[in-house]
Coordinates of C-alpha atoms in Angstrom, one line a residue:
X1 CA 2.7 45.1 -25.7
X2 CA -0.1 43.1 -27.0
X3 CA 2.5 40.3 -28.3
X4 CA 3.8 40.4 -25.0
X5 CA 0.8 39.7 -23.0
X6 CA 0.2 36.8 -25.7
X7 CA 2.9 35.1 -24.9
X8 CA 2.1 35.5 -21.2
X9 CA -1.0 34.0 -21.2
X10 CA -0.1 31.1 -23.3
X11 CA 2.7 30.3 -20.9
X12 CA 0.3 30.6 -18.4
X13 CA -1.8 27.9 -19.9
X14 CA 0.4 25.6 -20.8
X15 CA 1.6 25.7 -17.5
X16 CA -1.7 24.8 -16.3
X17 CA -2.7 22.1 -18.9
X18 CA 0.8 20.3 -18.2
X19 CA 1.0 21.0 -14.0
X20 CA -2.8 21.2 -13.3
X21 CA -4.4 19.1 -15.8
X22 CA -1.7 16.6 -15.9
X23 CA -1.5 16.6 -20.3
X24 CA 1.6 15.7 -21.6
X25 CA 3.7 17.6 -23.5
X26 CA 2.4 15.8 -26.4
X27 CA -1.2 16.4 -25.7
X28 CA -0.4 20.3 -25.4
X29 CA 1.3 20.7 -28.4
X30 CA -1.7 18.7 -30.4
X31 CA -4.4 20.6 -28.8
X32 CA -2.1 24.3 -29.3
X33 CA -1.2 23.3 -32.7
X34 CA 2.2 23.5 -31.9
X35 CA 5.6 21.7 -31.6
X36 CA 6.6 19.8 -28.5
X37 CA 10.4 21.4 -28.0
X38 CA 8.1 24.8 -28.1
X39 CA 5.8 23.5 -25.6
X40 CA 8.8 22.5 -23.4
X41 CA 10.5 25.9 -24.0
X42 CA 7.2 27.6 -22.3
X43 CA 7.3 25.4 -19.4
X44 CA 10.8 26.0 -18.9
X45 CA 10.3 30.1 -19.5
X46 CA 7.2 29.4 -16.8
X47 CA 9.7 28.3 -14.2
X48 CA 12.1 31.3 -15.1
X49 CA 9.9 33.4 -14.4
X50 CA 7.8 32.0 -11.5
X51 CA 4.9 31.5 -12.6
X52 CA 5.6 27.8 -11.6
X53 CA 8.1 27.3 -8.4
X54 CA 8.4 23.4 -7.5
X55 CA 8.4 22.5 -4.0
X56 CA 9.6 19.3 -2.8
X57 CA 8.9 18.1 1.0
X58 CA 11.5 15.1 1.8
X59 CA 9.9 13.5 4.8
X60 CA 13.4 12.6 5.8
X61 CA 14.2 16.1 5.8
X62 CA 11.7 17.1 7.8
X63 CA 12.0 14.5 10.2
X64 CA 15.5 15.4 10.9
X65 CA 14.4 19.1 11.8
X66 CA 12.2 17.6 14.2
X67 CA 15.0 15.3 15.8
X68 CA 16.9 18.4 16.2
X69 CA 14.5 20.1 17.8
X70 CA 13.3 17.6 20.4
X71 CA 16.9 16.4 21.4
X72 CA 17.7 19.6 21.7
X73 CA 14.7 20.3 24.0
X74 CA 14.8 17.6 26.1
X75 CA 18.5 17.1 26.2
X76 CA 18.2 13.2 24.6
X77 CA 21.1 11.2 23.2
X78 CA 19.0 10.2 20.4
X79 CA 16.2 11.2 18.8
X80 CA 14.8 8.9 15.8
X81 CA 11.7 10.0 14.2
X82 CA 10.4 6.8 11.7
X83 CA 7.6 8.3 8.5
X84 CA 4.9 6.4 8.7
X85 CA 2.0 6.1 6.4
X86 CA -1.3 6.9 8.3
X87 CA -1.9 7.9 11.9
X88 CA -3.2 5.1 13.5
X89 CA -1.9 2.8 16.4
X90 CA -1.7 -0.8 14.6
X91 CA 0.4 0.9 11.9
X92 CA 2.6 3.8 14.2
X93 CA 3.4 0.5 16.4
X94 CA 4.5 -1.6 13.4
X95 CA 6.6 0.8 12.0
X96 CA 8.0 2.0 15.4
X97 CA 8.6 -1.9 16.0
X98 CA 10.0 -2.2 13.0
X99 CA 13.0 0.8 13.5
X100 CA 13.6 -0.3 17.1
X101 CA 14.5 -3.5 16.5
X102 CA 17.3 -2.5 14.6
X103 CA 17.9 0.4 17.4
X104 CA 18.4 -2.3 20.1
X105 CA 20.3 -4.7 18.0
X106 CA 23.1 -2.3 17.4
X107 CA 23.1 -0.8 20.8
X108 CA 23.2 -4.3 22.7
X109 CA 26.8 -5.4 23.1
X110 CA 28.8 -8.1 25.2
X111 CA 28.5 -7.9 28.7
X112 CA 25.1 -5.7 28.6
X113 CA 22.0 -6.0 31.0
X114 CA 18.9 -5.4 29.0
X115 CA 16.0 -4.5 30.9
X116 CA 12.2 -4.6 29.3
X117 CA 8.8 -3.9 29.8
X118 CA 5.6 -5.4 28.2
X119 CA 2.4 -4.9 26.2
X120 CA 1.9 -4.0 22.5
X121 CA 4.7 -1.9 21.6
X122 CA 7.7 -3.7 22.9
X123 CA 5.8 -6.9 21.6
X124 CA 6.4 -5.4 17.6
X125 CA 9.9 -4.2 18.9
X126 CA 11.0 -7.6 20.3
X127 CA 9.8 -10.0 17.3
X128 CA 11.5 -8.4 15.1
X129 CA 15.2 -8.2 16.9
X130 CA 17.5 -10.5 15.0
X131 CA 19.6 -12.6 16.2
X132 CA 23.6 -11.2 17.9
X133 CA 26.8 -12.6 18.3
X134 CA 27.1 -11.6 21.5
X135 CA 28.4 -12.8 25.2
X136 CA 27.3 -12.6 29.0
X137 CA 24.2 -10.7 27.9
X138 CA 21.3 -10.8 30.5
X139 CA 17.9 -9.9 30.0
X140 CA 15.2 -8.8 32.5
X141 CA 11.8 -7.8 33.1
X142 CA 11.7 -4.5 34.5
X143 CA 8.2 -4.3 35.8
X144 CA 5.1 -7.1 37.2
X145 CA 2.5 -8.0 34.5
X146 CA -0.8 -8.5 34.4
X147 CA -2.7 -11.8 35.0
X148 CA -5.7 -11.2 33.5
X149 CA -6.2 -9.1 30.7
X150 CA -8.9 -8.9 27.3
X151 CA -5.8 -8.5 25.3
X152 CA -2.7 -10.1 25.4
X153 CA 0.4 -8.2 27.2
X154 CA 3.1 -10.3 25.8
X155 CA 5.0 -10.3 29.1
X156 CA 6.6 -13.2 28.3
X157 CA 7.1 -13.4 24.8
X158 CA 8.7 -9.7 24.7
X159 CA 11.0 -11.5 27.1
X160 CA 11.7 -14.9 25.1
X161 CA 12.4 -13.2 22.2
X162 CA 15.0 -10.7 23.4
X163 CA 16.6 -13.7 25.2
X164 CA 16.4 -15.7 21.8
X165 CA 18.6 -12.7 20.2
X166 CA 21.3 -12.3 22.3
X167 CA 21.7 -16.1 23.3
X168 CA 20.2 -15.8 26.9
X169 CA 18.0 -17.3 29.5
X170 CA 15.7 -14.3 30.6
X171 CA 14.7 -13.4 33.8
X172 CA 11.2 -12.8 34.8
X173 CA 8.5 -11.2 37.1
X174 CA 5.7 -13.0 37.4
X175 CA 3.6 -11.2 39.7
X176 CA 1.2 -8.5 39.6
X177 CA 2.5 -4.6 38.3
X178 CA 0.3 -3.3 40.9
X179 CA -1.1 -5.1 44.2
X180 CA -3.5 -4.0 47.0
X181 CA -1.6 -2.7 49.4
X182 CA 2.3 -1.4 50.1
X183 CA 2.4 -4.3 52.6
X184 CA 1.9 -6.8 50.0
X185 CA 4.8 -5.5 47.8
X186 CA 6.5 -5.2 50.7
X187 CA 6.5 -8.3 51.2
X188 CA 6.6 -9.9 47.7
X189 CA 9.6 -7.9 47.1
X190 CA 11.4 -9.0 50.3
X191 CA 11.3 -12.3 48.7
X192 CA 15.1 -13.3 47.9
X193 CA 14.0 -14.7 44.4
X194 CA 12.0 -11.6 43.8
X195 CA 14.4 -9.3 45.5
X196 CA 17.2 -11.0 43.0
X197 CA 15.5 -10.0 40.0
X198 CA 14.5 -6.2 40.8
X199 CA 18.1 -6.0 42.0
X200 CA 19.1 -6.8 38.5
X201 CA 16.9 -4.8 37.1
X202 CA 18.6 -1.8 38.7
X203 CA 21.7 -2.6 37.2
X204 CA 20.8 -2.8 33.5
X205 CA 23.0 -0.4 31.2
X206 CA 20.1 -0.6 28.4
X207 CA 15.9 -0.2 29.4
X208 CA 13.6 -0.6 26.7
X209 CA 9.9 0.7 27.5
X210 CA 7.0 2.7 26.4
X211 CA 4.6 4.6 28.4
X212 CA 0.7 3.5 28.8
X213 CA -2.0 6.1 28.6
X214 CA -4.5 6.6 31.7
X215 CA -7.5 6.6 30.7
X216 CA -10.0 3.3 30.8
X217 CA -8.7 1.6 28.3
X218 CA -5.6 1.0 29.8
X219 CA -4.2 -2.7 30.3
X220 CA -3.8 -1.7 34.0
X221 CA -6.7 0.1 34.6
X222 CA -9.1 -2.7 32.4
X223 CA -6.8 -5.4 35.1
X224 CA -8.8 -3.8 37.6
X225 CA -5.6 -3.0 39.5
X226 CA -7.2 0.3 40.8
X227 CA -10.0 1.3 43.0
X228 CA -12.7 3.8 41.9
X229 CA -10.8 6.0 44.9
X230 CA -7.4 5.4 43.0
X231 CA -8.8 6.4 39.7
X232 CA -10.1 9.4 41.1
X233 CA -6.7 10.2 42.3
X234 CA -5.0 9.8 39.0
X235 CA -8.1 12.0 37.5
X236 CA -7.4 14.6 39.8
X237 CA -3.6 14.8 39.8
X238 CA -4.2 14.7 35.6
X239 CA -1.8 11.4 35.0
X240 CA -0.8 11.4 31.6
X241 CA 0.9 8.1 31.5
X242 CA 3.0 5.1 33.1
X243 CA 6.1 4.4 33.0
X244 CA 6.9 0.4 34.7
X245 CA 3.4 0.7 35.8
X246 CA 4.2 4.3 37.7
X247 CA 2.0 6.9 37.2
X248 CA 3.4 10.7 36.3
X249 CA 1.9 13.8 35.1
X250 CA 3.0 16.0 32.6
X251 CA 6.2 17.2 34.7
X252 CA 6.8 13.7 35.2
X253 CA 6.0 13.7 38.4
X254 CA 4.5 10.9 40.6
X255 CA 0.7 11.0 40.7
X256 CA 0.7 9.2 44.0
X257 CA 2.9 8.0 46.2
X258 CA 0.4 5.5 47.8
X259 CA -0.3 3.7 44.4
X260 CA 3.3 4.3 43.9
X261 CA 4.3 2.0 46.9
X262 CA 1.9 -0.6 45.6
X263 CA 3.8 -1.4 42.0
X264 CA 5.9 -3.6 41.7
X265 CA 9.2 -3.1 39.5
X266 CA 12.0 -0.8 39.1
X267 CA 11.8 2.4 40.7
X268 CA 11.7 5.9 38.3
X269 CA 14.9 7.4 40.2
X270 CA 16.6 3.9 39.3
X271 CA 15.9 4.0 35.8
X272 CA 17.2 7.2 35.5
X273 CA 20.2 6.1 36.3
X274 CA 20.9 3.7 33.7
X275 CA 23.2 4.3 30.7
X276 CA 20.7 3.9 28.4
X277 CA 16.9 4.5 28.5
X278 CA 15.0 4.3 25.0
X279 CA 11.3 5.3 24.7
X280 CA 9.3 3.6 22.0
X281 CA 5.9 4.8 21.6
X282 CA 3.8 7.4 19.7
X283 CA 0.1 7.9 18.8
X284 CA -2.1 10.3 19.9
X285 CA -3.0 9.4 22.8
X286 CA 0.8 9.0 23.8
X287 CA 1.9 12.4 23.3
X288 CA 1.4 13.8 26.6
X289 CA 2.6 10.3 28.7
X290 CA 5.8 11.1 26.1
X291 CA 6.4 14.5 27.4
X292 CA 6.4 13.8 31.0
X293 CA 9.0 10.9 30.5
X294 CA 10.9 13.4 29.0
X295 CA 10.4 16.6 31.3
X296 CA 10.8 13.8 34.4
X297 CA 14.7 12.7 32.4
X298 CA 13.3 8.6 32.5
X299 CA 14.4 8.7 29.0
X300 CA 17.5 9.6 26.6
X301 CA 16.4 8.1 23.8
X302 CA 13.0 8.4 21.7
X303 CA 12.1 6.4 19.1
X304 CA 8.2 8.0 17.7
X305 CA 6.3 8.4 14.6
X306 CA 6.4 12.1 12.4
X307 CA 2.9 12.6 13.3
X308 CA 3.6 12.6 17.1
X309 CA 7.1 14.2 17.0
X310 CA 4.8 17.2 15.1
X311 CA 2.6 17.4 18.5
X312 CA 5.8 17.3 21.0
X313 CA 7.0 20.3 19.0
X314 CA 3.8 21.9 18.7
X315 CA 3.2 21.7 23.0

């Protein structure tokens, strides 16, 4: 019984030294006075009997749960969750960039209309989208910009560089994504030039956005698109994103209809209706804005980050 126990508790240690200490085999059998293949036979008797059970989490496992789960959920096409290395926004967006690129270059065939928006995200996406043998391929902007901003937008690069791809002069908006009253956008939309561009926005078969947070660090919000009386509309109706410069809530609702009427770009019900509507964005503060383009059906396809794909299933 004694010898027995022995044993035990030397398997037991060299199961430590070797998993916890990090030895080598080597090491242990100097400092045991004994032979390595004996050493290795006690490691391997250690597993038999479970004192040591090895575990081994495959991040590409484990994001394919999580696909599963969320295109299940929210009824997508797709889901692609990318592994990135830390949780932080330069690094989700270069790697969510990185994945997308290659997502839009083989979805984006001969005869497509690709509609875009603009700002960080679809900045590292469009960069990166290599070059397509492709025909009669049009690109448009789905949304206004912004015409004064601390930090770039990338309106029109996002826009160049998509039309550099697939071999194609694109079409832009260059006006305001929110103005100061519906009669303005009433009448800047009205515009034939305008009206020809929104028009063909509406009939994209491929849309390629992300969705902006809310809060004050927001391109839109530091554009000082909004009054104090609008922000405390968007407060109160708890906006958790936009989507083409249209504020929703969690349900995906519109926030309000009179900021609503002042944006300029494609509606929400109209992209909806288009074949093919892929999301791009993760981070923390995205996960909400994410799961109100999801409840409110704007999207079919998600491209996000592990980290945020964890919060969606967690909410």
């Amino acid at each position: 019984m004694e010898r027995d126990e022995f044993k035990l508790s030397r398997v037991v240690n060299v199961a430590k030294m070797y998993y916890q200490l990090e030895y080598s085999q080597q090491a242990i059998a100097k400092e045991l006075d004994i032979s390595r293949p004996t050493v290795s036979r006690l490691l391997q008797e250690a597993k038999n009997r479970g004192i040591v059970q090895i575990k081994i989490n495959d991040p590409a496992e484990d994001g394919q749960k999580l696909e599963e789960v969320i295109k299940n959920k929210y009824k997508l096409k797709d889901c692609i969750i990318v592994h990135v290395p830390v949780y932080q926004d330069e690094v989700v967006k270069e790697y969510l960039g990185k994945k997308a690129a290659d997502y839009i270059w083989e979805t984006v065939k001969s005869g497509d209309i690709v509609g875009a928006t603009w700002g960080t995200t679809l900045f590292e996406i469009a960069r990166r989208v290599k070059r397509k043998d492709v025909l009669d391929v049009k690109v448009v902007q789905l949304n206004g910009g912004v015409s004064h901003s601390e930090s770039d937008t990338y309106a029109s690069q996002v826009l160049n560089y998509l039309g550099k791809a697939f071999d194609t002069s694109p079409h832009f908006l260059p006006l305001p994504a929110v103005v100061d009253s519906q009669y303005v956008a009433q009448t800047i939309v009205a515009d034939r030039h305008i009206h020809r561009v929104l028009e063909l926005g509406k009939k994209a078969t491929i849309a390629l956005f992300t969705v902006g947070d809310p809060n004050e660090g927001s391109t839109l919000v530091k554009a000082d698109y909004f009054t104090k009386q609008d922000l405390k509309v968007l407060q109160e109706k708890q906006a958790v994103g936009d989507i083409c410069s249209r504020f929703i809530d969690i349900e995906g609702q519109l926030c309000s209809n009179d900021i609503n009427a002042r944006a300029i770009g494609i509606e929400l019900e109209d992209l909806r209706r288009i074949d093919s509507t892929i999301l791009v964005a993760g981070g923390i503060k995205k996960v909400n804005g994410i799961i109100g383009a999801l409840t409110g059906n704007y999207a079919n396809v998600l491209i996000t980050d592990q980290f945020t794909a964890k919060s969606l299933v967690e909410r």
